[in-house]
Coordinates of C-alpha atoms and ligand atoms in Angstrom, one line a residue:
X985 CA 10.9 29.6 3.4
X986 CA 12.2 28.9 6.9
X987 CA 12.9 26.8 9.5
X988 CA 12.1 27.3 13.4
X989 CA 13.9 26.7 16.6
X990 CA 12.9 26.5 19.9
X991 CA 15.9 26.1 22.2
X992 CA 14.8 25.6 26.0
X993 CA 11.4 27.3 25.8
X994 CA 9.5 27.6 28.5
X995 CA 6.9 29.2 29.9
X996 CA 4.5 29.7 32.8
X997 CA 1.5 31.5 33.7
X998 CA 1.7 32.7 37.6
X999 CA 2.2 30.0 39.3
X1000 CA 1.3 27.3 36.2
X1001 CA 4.5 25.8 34.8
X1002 CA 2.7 24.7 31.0
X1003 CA 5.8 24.1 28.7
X1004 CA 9.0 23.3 31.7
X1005 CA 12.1 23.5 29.1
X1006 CA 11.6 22.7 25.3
X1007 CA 13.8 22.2 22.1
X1008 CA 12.3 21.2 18.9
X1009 CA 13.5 22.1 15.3
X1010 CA 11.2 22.1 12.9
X1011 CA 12.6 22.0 9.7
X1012 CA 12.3 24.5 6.1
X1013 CA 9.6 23.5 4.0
X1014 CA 7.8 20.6 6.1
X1015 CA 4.3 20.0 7.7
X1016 CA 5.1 19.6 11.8
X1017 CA 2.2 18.5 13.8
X1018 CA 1.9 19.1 17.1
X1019 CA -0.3 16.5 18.8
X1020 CA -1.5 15.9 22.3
X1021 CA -4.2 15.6 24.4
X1022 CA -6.2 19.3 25.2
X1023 CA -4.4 21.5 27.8
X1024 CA -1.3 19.9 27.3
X1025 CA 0.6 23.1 25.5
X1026 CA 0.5 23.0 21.9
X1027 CA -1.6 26.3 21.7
X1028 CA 0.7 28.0 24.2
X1029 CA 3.4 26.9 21.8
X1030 CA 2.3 28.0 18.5
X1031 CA 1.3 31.4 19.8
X1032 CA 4.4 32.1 21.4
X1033 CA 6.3 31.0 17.5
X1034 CA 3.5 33.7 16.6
X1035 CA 4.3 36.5 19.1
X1036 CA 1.1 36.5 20.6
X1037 CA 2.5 35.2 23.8
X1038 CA 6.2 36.1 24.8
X1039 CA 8.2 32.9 26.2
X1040 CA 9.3 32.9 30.0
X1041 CA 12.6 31.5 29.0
X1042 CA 14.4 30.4 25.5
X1043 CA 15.1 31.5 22.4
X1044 CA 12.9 31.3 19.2
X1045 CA 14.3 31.6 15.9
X1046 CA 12.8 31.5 12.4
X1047 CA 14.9 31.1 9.9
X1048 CA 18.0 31.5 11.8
X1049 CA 16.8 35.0 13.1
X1050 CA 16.1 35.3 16.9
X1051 CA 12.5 36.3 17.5
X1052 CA 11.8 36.8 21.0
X1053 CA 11.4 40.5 20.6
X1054 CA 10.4 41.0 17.1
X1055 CA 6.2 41.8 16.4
X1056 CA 4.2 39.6 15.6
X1057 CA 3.4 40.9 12.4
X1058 CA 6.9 41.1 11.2
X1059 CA 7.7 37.0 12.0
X1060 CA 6.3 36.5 8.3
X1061 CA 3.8 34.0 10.2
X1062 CA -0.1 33.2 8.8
X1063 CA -2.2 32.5 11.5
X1064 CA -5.2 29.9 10.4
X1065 CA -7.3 29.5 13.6
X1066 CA -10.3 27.0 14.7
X1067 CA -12.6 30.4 14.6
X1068 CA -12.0 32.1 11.2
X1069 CA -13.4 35.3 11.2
X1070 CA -14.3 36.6 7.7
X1071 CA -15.1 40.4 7.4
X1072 CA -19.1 40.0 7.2
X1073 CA -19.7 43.1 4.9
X1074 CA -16.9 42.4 2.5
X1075 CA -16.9 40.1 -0.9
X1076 CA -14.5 37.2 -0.8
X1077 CA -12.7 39.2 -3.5
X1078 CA -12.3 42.0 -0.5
X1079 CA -11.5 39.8 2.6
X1080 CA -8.9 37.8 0.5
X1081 CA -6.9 41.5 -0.3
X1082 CA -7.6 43.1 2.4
X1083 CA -3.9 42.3 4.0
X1084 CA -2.4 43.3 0.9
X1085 CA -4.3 46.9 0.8
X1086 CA -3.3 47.2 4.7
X1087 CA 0.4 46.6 3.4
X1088 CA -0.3 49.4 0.5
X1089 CA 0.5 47.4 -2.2
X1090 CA -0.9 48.5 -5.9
X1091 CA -4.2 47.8 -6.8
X1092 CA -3.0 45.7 -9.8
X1093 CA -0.7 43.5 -8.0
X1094 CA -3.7 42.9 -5.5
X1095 CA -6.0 41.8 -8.1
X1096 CA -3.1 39.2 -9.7
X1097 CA -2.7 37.6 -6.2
X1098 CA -6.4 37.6 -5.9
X1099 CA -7.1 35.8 -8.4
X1100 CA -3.8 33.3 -8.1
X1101 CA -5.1 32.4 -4.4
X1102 CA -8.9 32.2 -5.6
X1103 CA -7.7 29.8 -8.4
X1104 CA -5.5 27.3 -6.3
X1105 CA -8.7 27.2 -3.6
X1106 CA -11.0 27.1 -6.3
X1107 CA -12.8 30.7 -5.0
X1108 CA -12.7 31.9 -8.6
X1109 CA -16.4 31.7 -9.0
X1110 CA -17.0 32.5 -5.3
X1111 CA -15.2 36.5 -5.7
X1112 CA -18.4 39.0 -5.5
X1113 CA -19.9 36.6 -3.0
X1114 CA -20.2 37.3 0.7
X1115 CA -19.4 35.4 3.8
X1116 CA -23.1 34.3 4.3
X1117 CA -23.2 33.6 1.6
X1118 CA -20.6 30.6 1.1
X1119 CA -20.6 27.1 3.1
X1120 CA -18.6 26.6 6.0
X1121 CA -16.0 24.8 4.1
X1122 CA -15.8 27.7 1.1
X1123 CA -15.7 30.0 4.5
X1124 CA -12.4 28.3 5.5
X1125 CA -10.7 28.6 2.3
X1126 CA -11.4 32.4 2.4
X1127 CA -10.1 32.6 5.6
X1128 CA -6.7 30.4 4.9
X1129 CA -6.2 32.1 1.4
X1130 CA -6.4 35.6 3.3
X1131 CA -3.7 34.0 5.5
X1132 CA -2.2 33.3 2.2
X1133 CA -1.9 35.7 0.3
X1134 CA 0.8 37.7 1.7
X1135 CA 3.1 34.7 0.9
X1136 CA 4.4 34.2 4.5
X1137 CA 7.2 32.0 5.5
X1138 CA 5.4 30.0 8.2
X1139 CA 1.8 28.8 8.3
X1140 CA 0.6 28.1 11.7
X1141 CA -2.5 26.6 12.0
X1142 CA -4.6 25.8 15.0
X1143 CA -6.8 23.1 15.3
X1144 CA -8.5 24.7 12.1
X1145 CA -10.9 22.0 11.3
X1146 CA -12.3 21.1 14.9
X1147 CA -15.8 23.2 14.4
X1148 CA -16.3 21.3 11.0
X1149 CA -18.4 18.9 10.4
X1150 CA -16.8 15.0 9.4
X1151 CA -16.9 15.0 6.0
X1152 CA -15.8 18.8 5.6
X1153 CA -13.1 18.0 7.6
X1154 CA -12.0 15.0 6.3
X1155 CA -12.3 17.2 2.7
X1156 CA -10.6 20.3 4.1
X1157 CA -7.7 17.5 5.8
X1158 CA -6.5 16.8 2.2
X1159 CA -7.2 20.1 0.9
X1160 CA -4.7 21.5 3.2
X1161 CA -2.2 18.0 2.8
X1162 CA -2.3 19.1 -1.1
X1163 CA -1.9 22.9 -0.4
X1164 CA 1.0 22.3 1.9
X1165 CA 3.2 20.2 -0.5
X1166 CA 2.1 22.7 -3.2
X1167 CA 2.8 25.7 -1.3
X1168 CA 6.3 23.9 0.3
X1169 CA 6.0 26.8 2.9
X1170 CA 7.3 25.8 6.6
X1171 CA 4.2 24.9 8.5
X1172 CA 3.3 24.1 12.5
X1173 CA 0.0 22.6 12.5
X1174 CA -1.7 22.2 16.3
X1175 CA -4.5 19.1 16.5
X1176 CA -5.2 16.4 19.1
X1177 CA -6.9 14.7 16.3
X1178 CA -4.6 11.4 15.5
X1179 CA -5.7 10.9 12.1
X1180 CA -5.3 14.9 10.9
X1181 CA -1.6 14.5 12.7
X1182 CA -1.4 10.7 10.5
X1183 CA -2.6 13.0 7.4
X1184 CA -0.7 16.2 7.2
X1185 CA 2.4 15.8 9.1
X1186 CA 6.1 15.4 8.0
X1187 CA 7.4 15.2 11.7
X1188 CA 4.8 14.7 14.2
X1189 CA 5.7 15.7 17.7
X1190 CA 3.9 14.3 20.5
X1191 CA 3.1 16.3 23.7
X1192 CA 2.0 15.7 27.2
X1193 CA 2.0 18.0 30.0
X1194 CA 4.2 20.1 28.1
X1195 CA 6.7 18.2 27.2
X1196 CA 7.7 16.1 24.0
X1197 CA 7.1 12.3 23.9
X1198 CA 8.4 11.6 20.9
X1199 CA 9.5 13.4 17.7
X1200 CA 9.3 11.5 14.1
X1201 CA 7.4 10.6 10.8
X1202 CA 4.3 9.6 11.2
X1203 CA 4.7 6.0 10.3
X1204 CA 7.9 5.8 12.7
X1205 CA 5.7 6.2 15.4
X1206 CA 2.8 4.3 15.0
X1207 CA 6.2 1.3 13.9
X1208 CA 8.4 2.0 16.9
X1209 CA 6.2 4.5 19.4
X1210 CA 8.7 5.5 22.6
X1211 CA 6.5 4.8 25.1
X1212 CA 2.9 3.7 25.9
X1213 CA 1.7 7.4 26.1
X1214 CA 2.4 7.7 22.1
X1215 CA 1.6 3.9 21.4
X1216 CA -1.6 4.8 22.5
X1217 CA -2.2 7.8 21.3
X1218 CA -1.2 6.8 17.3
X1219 CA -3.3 4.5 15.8
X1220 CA -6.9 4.0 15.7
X1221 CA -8.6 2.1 16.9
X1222 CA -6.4 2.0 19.7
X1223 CA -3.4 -0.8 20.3
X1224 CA -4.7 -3.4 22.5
X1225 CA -2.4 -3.9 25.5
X1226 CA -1.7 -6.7 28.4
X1227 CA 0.1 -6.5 31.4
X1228 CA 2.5 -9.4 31.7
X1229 CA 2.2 -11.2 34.9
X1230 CA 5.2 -13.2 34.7
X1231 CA 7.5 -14.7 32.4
X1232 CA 10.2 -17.7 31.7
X1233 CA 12.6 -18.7 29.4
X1234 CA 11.2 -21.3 26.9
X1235 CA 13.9 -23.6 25.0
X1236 CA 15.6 -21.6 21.7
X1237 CA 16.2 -18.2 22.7
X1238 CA 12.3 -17.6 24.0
X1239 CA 10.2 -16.4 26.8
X1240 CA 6.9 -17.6 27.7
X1241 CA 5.1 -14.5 28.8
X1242 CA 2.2 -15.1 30.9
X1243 CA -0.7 -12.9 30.7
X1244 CA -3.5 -14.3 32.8
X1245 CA -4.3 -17.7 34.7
X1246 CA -4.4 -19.9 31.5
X1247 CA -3.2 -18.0 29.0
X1248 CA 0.1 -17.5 27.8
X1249 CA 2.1 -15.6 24.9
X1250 CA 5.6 -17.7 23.3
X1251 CA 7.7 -15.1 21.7
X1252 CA 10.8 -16.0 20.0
X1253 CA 13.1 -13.9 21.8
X1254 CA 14.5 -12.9 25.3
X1255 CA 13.3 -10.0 27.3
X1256 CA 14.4 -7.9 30.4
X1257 CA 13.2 -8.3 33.7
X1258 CA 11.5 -5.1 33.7
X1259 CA 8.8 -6.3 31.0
X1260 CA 5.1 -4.8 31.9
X1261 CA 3.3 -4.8 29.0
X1262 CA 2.9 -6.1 26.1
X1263 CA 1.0 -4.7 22.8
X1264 CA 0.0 -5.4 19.3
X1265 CA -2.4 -3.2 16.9
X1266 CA -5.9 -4.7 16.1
X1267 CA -4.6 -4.5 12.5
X1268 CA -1.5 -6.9 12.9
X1269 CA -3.7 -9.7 14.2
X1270 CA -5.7 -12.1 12.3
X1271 CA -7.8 -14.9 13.5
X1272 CA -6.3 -18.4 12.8
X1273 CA -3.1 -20.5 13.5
X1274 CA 0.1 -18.8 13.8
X1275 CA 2.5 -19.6 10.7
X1276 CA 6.1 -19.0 10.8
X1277 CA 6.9 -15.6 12.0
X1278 CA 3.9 -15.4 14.3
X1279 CA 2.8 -16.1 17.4
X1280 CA -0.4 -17.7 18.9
X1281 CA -2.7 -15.9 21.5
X1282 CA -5.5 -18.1 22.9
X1283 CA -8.4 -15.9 24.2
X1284 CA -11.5 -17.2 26.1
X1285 CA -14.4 -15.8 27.4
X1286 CA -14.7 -13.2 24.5
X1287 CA -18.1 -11.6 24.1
X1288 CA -18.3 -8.6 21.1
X1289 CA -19.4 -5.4 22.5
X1290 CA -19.1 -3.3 19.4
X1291 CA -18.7 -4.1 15.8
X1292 CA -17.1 -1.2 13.3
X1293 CA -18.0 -2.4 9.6
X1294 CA -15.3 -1.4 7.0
X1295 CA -17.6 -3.0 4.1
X1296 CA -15.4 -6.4 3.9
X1297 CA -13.7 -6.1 7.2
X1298 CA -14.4 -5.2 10.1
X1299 CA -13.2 -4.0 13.9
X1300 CA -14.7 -6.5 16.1
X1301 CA -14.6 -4.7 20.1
X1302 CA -14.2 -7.7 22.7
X1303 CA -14.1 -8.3 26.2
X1304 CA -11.9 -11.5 26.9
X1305 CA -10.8 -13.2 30.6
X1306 CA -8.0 -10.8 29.8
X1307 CA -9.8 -7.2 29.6
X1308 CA -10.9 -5.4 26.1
X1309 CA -9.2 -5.6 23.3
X1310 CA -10.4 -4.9 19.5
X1311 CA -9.1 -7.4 16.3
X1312 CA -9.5 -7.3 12.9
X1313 CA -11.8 -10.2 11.3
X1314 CA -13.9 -10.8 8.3
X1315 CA -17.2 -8.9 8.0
X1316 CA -19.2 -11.8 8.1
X1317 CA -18.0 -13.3 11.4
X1318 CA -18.0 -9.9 13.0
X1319 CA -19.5 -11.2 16.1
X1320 CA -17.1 -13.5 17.6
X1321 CA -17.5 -14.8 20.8
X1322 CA -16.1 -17.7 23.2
X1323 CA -12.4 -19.1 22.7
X1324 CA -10.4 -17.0 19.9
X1325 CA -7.2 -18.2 18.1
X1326 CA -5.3 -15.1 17.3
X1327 CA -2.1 -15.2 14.8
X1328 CA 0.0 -12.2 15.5
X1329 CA 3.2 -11.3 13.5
X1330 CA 6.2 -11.6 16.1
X1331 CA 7.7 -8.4 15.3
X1332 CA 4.7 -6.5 15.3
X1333 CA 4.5 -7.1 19.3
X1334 CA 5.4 -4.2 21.3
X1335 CA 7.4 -4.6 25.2
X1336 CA 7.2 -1.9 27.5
X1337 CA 9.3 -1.7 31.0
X1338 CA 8.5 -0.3 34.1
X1339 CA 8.6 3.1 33.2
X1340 CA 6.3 2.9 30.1
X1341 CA 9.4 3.1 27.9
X1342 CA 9.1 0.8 25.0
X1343 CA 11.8 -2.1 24.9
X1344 CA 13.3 -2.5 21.5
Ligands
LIG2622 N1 -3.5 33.0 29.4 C1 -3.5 31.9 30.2 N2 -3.5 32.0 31.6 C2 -3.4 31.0 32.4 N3 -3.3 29.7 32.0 C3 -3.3 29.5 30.7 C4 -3.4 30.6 29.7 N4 -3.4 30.0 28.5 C5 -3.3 28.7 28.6 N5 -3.3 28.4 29.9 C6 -3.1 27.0 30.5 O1 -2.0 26.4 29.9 C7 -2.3 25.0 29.6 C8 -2.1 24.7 28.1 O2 -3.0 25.4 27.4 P1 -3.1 25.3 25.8 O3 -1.7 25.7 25.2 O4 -4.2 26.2 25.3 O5 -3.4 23.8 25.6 P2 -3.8 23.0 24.2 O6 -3.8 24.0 23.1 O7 -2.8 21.9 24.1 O8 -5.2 22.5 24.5 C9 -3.7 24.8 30.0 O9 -3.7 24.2 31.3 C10 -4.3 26.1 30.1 O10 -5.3 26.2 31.1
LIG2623 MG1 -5.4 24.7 21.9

């Protein structure tokens, strides 16, 4: 058990600033994501917690300890990586001990955590097997109880899943969400996938370009994202967003936003000058007159370019007067087209200034 601390990390190669100056806690016990679009660090970042890369600046600490010059192989740190690679010529049984007979330890105890690993990644049956033996999925197990077994402190994975096919990873995704809670070891987990970040995370910290976006649970973000970088980055399909072209004061304590030449957005409260854009999630609209609480969006000239069936709902793709956007609607009127009522709750609307920081 431990927590880690990076206090103004940083690091460059050459000439190439990748992470400028970075602090991030990530706390004893918990699942922290780290998600963002490829190149922008997160590997970097996770090898240097491992001590495969040394930082250019900063301190990082596990469990209160300073790390900086300590081997990688005495952090107490499992490595899971995208390419597991499984001794060939060895039995499950043998590539899921061998770390414990490279740390000496009896031949007893080595069986016992054998077979407690093989048990809680159901590899019981799979021992005397080997690697080509096994599906790519029993593969990964091997190679994340060999990361196992040596009980570490700190699991860091890296983008583990990303070779697997969809419904392997979408199995292994929970396997590894139930093995986390059950394990309650500290873990960093490195994906640009939104929905494994959605799945596994306690704290999900969004990066670009090296630097953090936004740190918080996973349903805090996709609720109240920082900026338009995260707002579109969590949540799928993606939040459908409009760039205000002007706005007024309506009567009551509203502003009339307008988004186009005929169309125009009431919402019940007052906003800053520096309004750009304004967002909602395809999920927080339906199609229909606004009731209390919501707010009516006229769209015309909508044409479907894509349907997603969800069996009795379905995303519905459309290009309006207004530019794309995707809705919600029944299965069976999946292909909308022409003028569209949308009903969208009020406080699900999203403002964002001038400098793509939300407005709360
Ligand atoms: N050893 C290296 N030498 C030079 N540049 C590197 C090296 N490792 C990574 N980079 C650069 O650092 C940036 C971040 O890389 P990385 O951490 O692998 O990103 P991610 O894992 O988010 O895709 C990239 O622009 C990459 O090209
Ligand atoms: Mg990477």
């Amino acid at each position: 058990m431990a927590d880690i601390q990076l206090r103004s990390i940083s690091k460059r190669f050459g000439d190439v600033e990748v992470i400028p100056d970075l602090d991030l806690s990530m706390p004893d016990g918990k699942v922290t994501v780290l998600l963002g679009p490829s190149g922008c660090g997160k590997s970097t970042l996770l090898r240097m917690i491992a001590g495969l890369e040394t930082p250019s600046g900063g301190e990082i600490r596990i469990d209160g300890k300073l790390m900086n010059e300590v081997p990688p192989a005495d952090r107490g740190c499992a490595l899971v990586f995208q390419n597991y690679a499984l001794y060939p010529h060895k039995t499950v049984r043998h590539n899921l001990s061998f770390p414990l007979r490279m740390a000496k330890v009896g031949k007893a105890e080595q069986e016992k955590a054998v077979q407690e690993i093989a048990h809680k990644l159901e590899l019981t049956a799979l021992l005397d097997r080997y690697p080509r033996q096994l599906s790519g999925g029993q593969r990964q197990r091997v190679a994340m109880g060999r990361a196992m077994i040596r009980q570490p402190g700190v699991f860091l994975y890296d983008e583990p899943l990303s070779n697997l096919d969809l419904e392997l990873r979408v199995r292994l995704r929970l396997e590894i969400a139930r093995m986390q809670r059950a394990l309650q070891a500290t873990a960093v987990y490195v994906t640009h996938d939104q929905t494994e970040a959605m799945t596994l995370a306690d704290q999900i910290v969004v990066l670009r370009k090296g630097r953090i976006e936004q740190v918080g649970a996973p349903l805090e973000l996709y609720r109240a994202p920082a900026n338009l970088f995260v707002a579109g980055f969590i949540g799928t399909p993606r939040i459908n967003l409009f760039p205000v072209q002007g706005m007024q004061a309506s009567g009551s304590g509203g502003t009339r936003l307008s988004l186009g030449a005929d169309t125009h957005l009431d919402v019940p409260r007052t906003l800053p000058a520096e309004l750009r854009t304004v967002g909602f999630r395809p999920e927080q609209a339906r199609l229909g007159e606004a009731g209390p609480g919501q707010v009516q969006l006229e769209l015309q000239g909508c044409e479907t370019q894509a349907v997603e069936h969800l069996g009795d709902r379905a995303f519905c793709y459309l290009r309006c007067t207004l530019g794309e956007l995707v809705v919600l609607s029944p299965s069976a009127e999946a292909r909308l087209s022409g003028t569209l009522r949308l009903a969208i709750a009020a406080d699900a609307l999203r403002y964002f200034d001038s400098s793509e920081q939300a407005i709360g």
